[in-house]
């Protein structure tokens, strides 16, 4: 496994890889969710490149960036064990050298949900993903359904800017109690960790109602709120039932949708989602 710290090193390593090349962008502190993306890439490609970069421009809060967990040596061991071909671990200065002035902005679909609560977040995501795609030049790139809006935004970016690659989406990997794996979970207190599975339980309650025939958008959102109201430790930031591509909030009878939420537990902000689709 080749570990590259500069764009020049990565380009050199990339030139020697067999096609097709799969790419998994991450912010590190790897867990089984990230590893599922890597395994999928390994299955579908001749070579796999992973990036580890805690991208400062997608953080809207300095404390979140400062407290974001990091352990690159451990990450490299995990990736080596999976048989990854190359890892890109750039510094912030390597990605954003003095004089950097460019911003990539996907409009409208970035202004709702996460975008509404994390100003500038998706400008940071779109810009770094554009840079990483240009540096790595993958044939396929792997993203988790856990970050559903990110998937919608990156797909739009790839279509709009004609990136010659395919976006592959991997289902959310969960703890046995349902909590979606996240690098931020380690920051939960023991009490917070005990409360956290309620997020997925609330989404699942609404999905069960959906499967039982409930089609009213507001009543489905209300299901989620009702379950979470039982746990004072959880402060719900939003619950949304939106069109899966336009991300417009749905009202009245719905035939399919993305049910998503963001919530604070102690001082940790967590997100999760389920897709409502198909007939019973
Ligand atoms: P991050 O390091 O949080 O930026 O995540 C890197 C990639 O891993 C993103 O595409 C995430 O959507 C994906 N990911 C994070 N958590 C999970 C999970 N629990 N299941 C599946 N994919 C995930």
mmCIF file of C-alpha atoms in Angstrom, residues 23-188:
data_model
loop_
_atom_site.group_PDB
_atom_site.id
_atom_site.type_symbol
_atom_site.label_atom_id
_atom_site.label_comp_id
_atom_site.label_asym_id
_atom_site.label_seq_id
_atom_site.Cartn_x
_atom_site.Cartn_y
_atom_site.Cartn_z
ATOM 1 C CA UNK A 23 -12.088 5.821 -4.789
ATOM 2 C CA UNK A 24 -13.364 6.187 -1.218
ATOM 3 C CA UNK A 25 -13.119 9.713 0.240
ATOM 4 C CA UNK A 26 -13.153 9.814 4.058
ATOM 5 C CA UNK A 27 -12.292 12.060 6.971
ATOM 6 C CA UNK A 28 -10.587 9.158 8.747
ATOM 7 C CA UNK A 29 -11.143 7.630 12.188
ATOM 8 C CA UNK A 30 -12.382 4.674 10.171
ATOM 9 C CA UNK A 31 -15.189 2.390 11.298
ATOM 10 C CA UNK A 32 -17.081 -0.504 9.729
ATOM 11 C CA UNK A 33 -19.167 1.946 7.638
ATOM 12 C CA UNK A 34 -16.075 3.273 5.890
ATOM 13 C CA UNK A 35 -14.720 -0.255 5.520
ATOM 14 C CA UNK A 36 -17.961 -1.360 3.797
ATOM 15 C CA UNK A 37 -17.303 1.324 1.164
ATOM 16 C CA UNK A 38 -13.724 0.081 0.737
ATOM 17 C CA UNK A 39 -14.870 -3.537 0.413
ATOM 18 C CA UNK A 40 -17.436 -2.565 -2.224
ATOM 19 C CA UNK A 41 -14.761 -0.711 -4.175
ATOM 20 C CA UNK A 42 -12.421 -3.701 -3.906
ATOM 21 C CA UNK A 43 -15.170 -5.945 -5.312
ATOM 22 C CA UNK A 44 -15.889 -3.704 -8.293
ATOM 23 C CA UNK A 45 -12.463 -2.362 -9.292
ATOM 24 C CA UNK A 46 -8.931 -3.473 -10.113
ATOM 25 C CA UNK A 47 -7.481 -0.912 -7.679
ATOM 26 C CA UNK A 48 -8.782 1.120 -4.748
ATOM 27 C CA UNK A 49 -7.652 4.545 -3.524
ATOM 28 C CA UNK A 50 -8.789 5.945 -0.152
ATOM 29 C CA UNK A 51 -8.344 9.537 1.018
ATOM 30 C CA UNK A 52 -8.148 10.618 4.642
ATOM 31 C CA UNK A 53 -8.645 14.362 4.974
ATOM 32 C CA UNK A 54 -10.516 16.240 7.689
ATOM 33 C CA UNK A 55 -11.624 19.001 5.341
ATOM 34 C CA UNK A 56 -11.684 22.254 7.316
ATOM 35 C CA UNK A 57 -13.878 24.096 4.784
ATOM 36 C CA UNK A 58 -16.887 21.829 5.361
ATOM 37 C CA UNK A 59 -16.988 22.478 9.120
ATOM 38 C CA UNK A 60 -19.249 25.323 10.148
ATOM 39 C CA UNK A 61 -18.106 25.218 13.784
ATOM 40 C CA UNK A 62 -14.483 25.508 14.945
ATOM 41 C CA UNK A 63 -15.145 23.315 18.018
ATOM 42 C CA UNK A 64 -16.477 20.483 15.825
ATOM 43 C CA UNK A 65 -13.343 20.642 13.648
ATOM 44 C CA UNK A 66 -11.038 20.775 16.683
ATOM 45 C CA UNK A 67 -12.749 17.847 18.444
ATOM 46 C CA UNK A 68 -13.122 15.681 15.316
ATOM 47 C CA UNK A 69 -11.420 12.350 16.198
ATOM 48 C CA UNK A 70 -8.228 11.444 14.340
ATOM 49 C CA UNK A 71 -5.979 8.358 14.300
ATOM 50 C CA UNK A 72 -4.154 8.076 10.963
ATOM 51 C CA UNK A 73 -1.751 5.267 12.012
ATOM 52 C CA UNK A 74 -4.705 3.071 12.993
ATOM 53 C CA UNK A 75 -6.583 4.008 9.790
ATOM 54 C CA UNK A 76 -3.564 3.017 7.675
ATOM 55 C CA UNK A 77 -3.336 -0.377 9.403
ATOM 56 C CA UNK A 78 -7.031 -1.059 8.705
ATOM 57 C CA UNK A 79 -6.702 -0.047 5.048
ATOM 58 C CA UNK A 80 -3.546 -2.095 4.591
ATOM 59 C CA UNK A 81 -5.373 -5.156 6.001
ATOM 60 C CA UNK A 82 -8.167 -4.673 3.445
ATOM 61 C CA UNK A 83 -5.675 -4.579 0.584
ATOM 62 C CA UNK A 84 -6.092 -0.939 -0.424
ATOM 63 C CA UNK A 85 -3.615 0.109 -3.133
ATOM 64 C CA UNK A 86 -3.026 3.770 -2.314
ATOM 65 C CA UNK A 87 -4.001 6.179 0.466
ATOM 66 C CA UNK A 88 -3.974 9.955 0.064
ATOM 67 C CA UNK A 89 -3.388 11.821 3.347
ATOM 68 C CA UNK A 90 -2.865 15.470 2.410
ATOM 69 C CA UNK A 91 -2.324 18.319 4.865
ATOM 70 C CA UNK A 92 -4.733 21.284 4.870
ATOM 71 C CA UNK A 93 -1.936 23.364 3.280
ATOM 72 C CA UNK A 94 -1.470 20.814 0.499
ATOM 73 C CA UNK A 95 -5.184 21.039 -0.366
ATOM 74 C CA UNK A 96 -5.573 24.775 0.280
ATOM 75 C CA UNK A 97 -2.200 26.447 -0.337
ATOM 76 C CA UNK A 98 -1.823 30.190 0.189
ATOM 77 C CA UNK A 99 -3.748 32.060 -2.516
ATOM 78 C CA UNK A 100 -6.520 29.456 -2.857
ATOM 79 C CA UNK A 101 -9.658 31.251 -4.119
ATOM 80 C CA UNK A 102 -12.058 28.770 -5.759
ATOM 81 C CA UNK A 103 -15.420 27.603 -4.459
ATOM 82 C CA UNK A 104 -17.658 24.986 -6.081
ATOM 83 C CA UNK A 105 -21.312 25.570 -5.195
ATOM 84 C CA UNK A 106 -24.230 23.294 -6.010
ATOM 85 C CA UNK A 107 -27.353 25.438 -5.738
ATOM 86 C CA UNK A 108 -30.744 24.910 -4.039
ATOM 87 C CA UNK A 109 -30.393 21.252 -2.965
ATOM 88 C CA UNK A 110 -27.601 22.437 -0.628
ATOM 89 C CA UNK A 111 -29.750 25.084 1.037
ATOM 90 C CA UNK A 112 -32.149 22.717 2.863
ATOM 91 C CA UNK A 113 -31.729 20.053 5.592
ATOM 92 C CA UNK A 114 -28.024 19.873 6.545
ATOM 93 C CA UNK A 115 -27.270 22.935 4.427
ATOM 94 C CA UNK A 116 -29.840 25.037 6.280
ATOM 95 C CA UNK A 117 -28.292 24.157 9.645
ATOM 96 C CA UNK A 118 -24.618 24.067 8.615
ATOM 97 C CA UNK A 119 -23.934 27.213 6.555
ATOM 98 C CA UNK A 120 -21.258 26.657 3.900
ATOM 99 C CA UNK A 121 -21.006 22.929 4.634
ATOM 100 C CA UNK A 122 -21.848 21.752 1.113
ATOM 101 C CA UNK A 123 -19.665 24.408 -0.540
ATOM 102 C CA UNK A 124 -16.819 22.802 1.382
ATOM 103 C CA UNK A 125 -17.939 19.307 0.390
ATOM 104 C CA UNK A 126 -18.446 20.158 -3.313
ATOM 105 C CA UNK A 127 -15.100 21.954 -3.507
ATOM 106 C CA UNK A 128 -13.069 19.217 -1.820
ATOM 107 C CA UNK A 129 -14.827 16.437 -3.742
ATOM 108 C CA UNK A 130 -14.105 18.272 -7.020
ATOM 109 C CA UNK A 131 -10.434 18.583 -6.057
ATOM 110 C CA UNK A 132 -10.201 14.939 -4.969
ATOM 111 C CA UNK A 133 -11.884 13.707 -8.173
ATOM 112 C CA UNK A 134 -9.436 15.780 -10.256
ATOM 113 C CA UNK A 135 -6.451 14.504 -8.266
ATOM 114 C CA UNK A 136 -7.432 10.803 -8.062
ATOM 115 C CA UNK A 137 -9.324 10.552 -11.394
ATOM 116 C CA UNK A 138 -11.301 7.469 -10.320
ATOM 117 C CA UNK A 139 -13.655 5.437 -12.487
ATOM 118 C CA UNK A 140 -16.028 4.937 -9.536
ATOM 119 C CA UNK A 141 -16.412 6.798 -6.232
ATOM 120 C CA UNK A 142 -18.110 5.357 -3.141
ATOM 121 C CA UNK A 143 -20.376 7.240 -0.720
ATOM 122 C CA UNK A 144 -22.510 6.117 2.216
ATOM 123 C CA UNK A 145 -26.320 6.388 2.347
ATOM 124 C CA UNK A 146 -25.778 7.586 5.944
ATOM 125 C CA UNK A 147 -25.052 11.037 4.449
ATOM 126 C CA UNK A 148 -28.061 10.995 2.115
ATOM 127 C CA UNK A 149 -27.992 14.681 1.159
ATOM 128 C CA UNK A 150 -24.274 14.449 0.400
ATOM 129 C CA UNK A 151 -25.071 11.643 -2.062
ATOM 130 C CA UNK A 152 -27.718 13.800 -3.776
ATOM 131 C CA UNK A 153 -25.341 16.778 -3.941
ATOM 132 C CA UNK A 154 -22.351 14.768 -5.223
ATOM 133 C CA UNK A 155 -24.479 13.055 -7.897
ATOM 134 C CA UNK A 156 -25.679 16.495 -9.054
ATOM 135 C CA UNK A 157 -22.080 17.799 -9.073
ATOM 136 C CA UNK A 158 -20.853 14.848 -11.145
ATOM 137 C CA UNK A 159 -23.675 15.250 -13.676
ATOM 138 C CA UNK A 160 -23.419 19.054 -13.904
ATOM 139 C CA UNK A 161 -19.616 19.191 -14.268
ATOM 140 C CA UNK A 162 -19.335 16.071 -16.463
ATOM 141 C CA UNK A 163 -16.978 14.146 -14.213
ATOM 142 C CA UNK A 164 -16.241 10.899 -16.098
ATOM 143 C CA UNK A 165 -17.021 8.611 -13.158
ATOM 144 C CA UNK A 166 -19.829 6.673 -11.547
ATOM 145 C CA UNK A 167 -21.139 7.374 -8.031
ATOM 146 C CA UNK A 168 -21.843 4.201 -6.069
ATOM 147 C CA UNK A 169 -23.957 4.333 -2.885
ATOM 148 C CA UNK A 170 -23.474 1.876 -0.011
ATOM 149 C CA UNK A 171 -26.209 1.186 2.616
ATOM 150 C CA UNK A 172 -25.784 2.582 6.137
ATOM 151 C CA UNK A 173 -23.852 0.278 8.464
ATOM 152 C CA UNK A 174 -25.336 0.173 11.980
ATOM 153 C CA UNK A 175 -24.470 -1.024 15.473
ATOM 154 C CA UNK A 176 -26.511 -4.059 16.619
ATOM 155 C CA UNK A 177 -28.831 -1.626 18.473
ATOM 156 C CA UNK A 178 -29.475 0.325 15.274
ATOM 157 C CA UNK A 179 -27.255 3.369 15.855
ATOM 158 C CA UNK A 180 -25.655 4.389 12.550
ATOM 159 C CA UNK A 181 -21.872 4.125 12.766
ATOM 160 C CA UNK A 182 -20.254 7.556 12.845
ATOM 161 C CA UNK A 183 -16.802 8.808 13.760
ATOM 162 C CA UNK A 184 -18.577 11.241 16.107
ATOM 163 C CA UNK A 185 -20.154 8.408 18.189
ATOM 164 C CA UNK A 186 -16.961 8.157 20.299
ATOM 165 C CA UNK A 187 -17.712 11.649 21.620
ATOM 166 C CA UNK A 188 -21.008 10.508 23.225
#
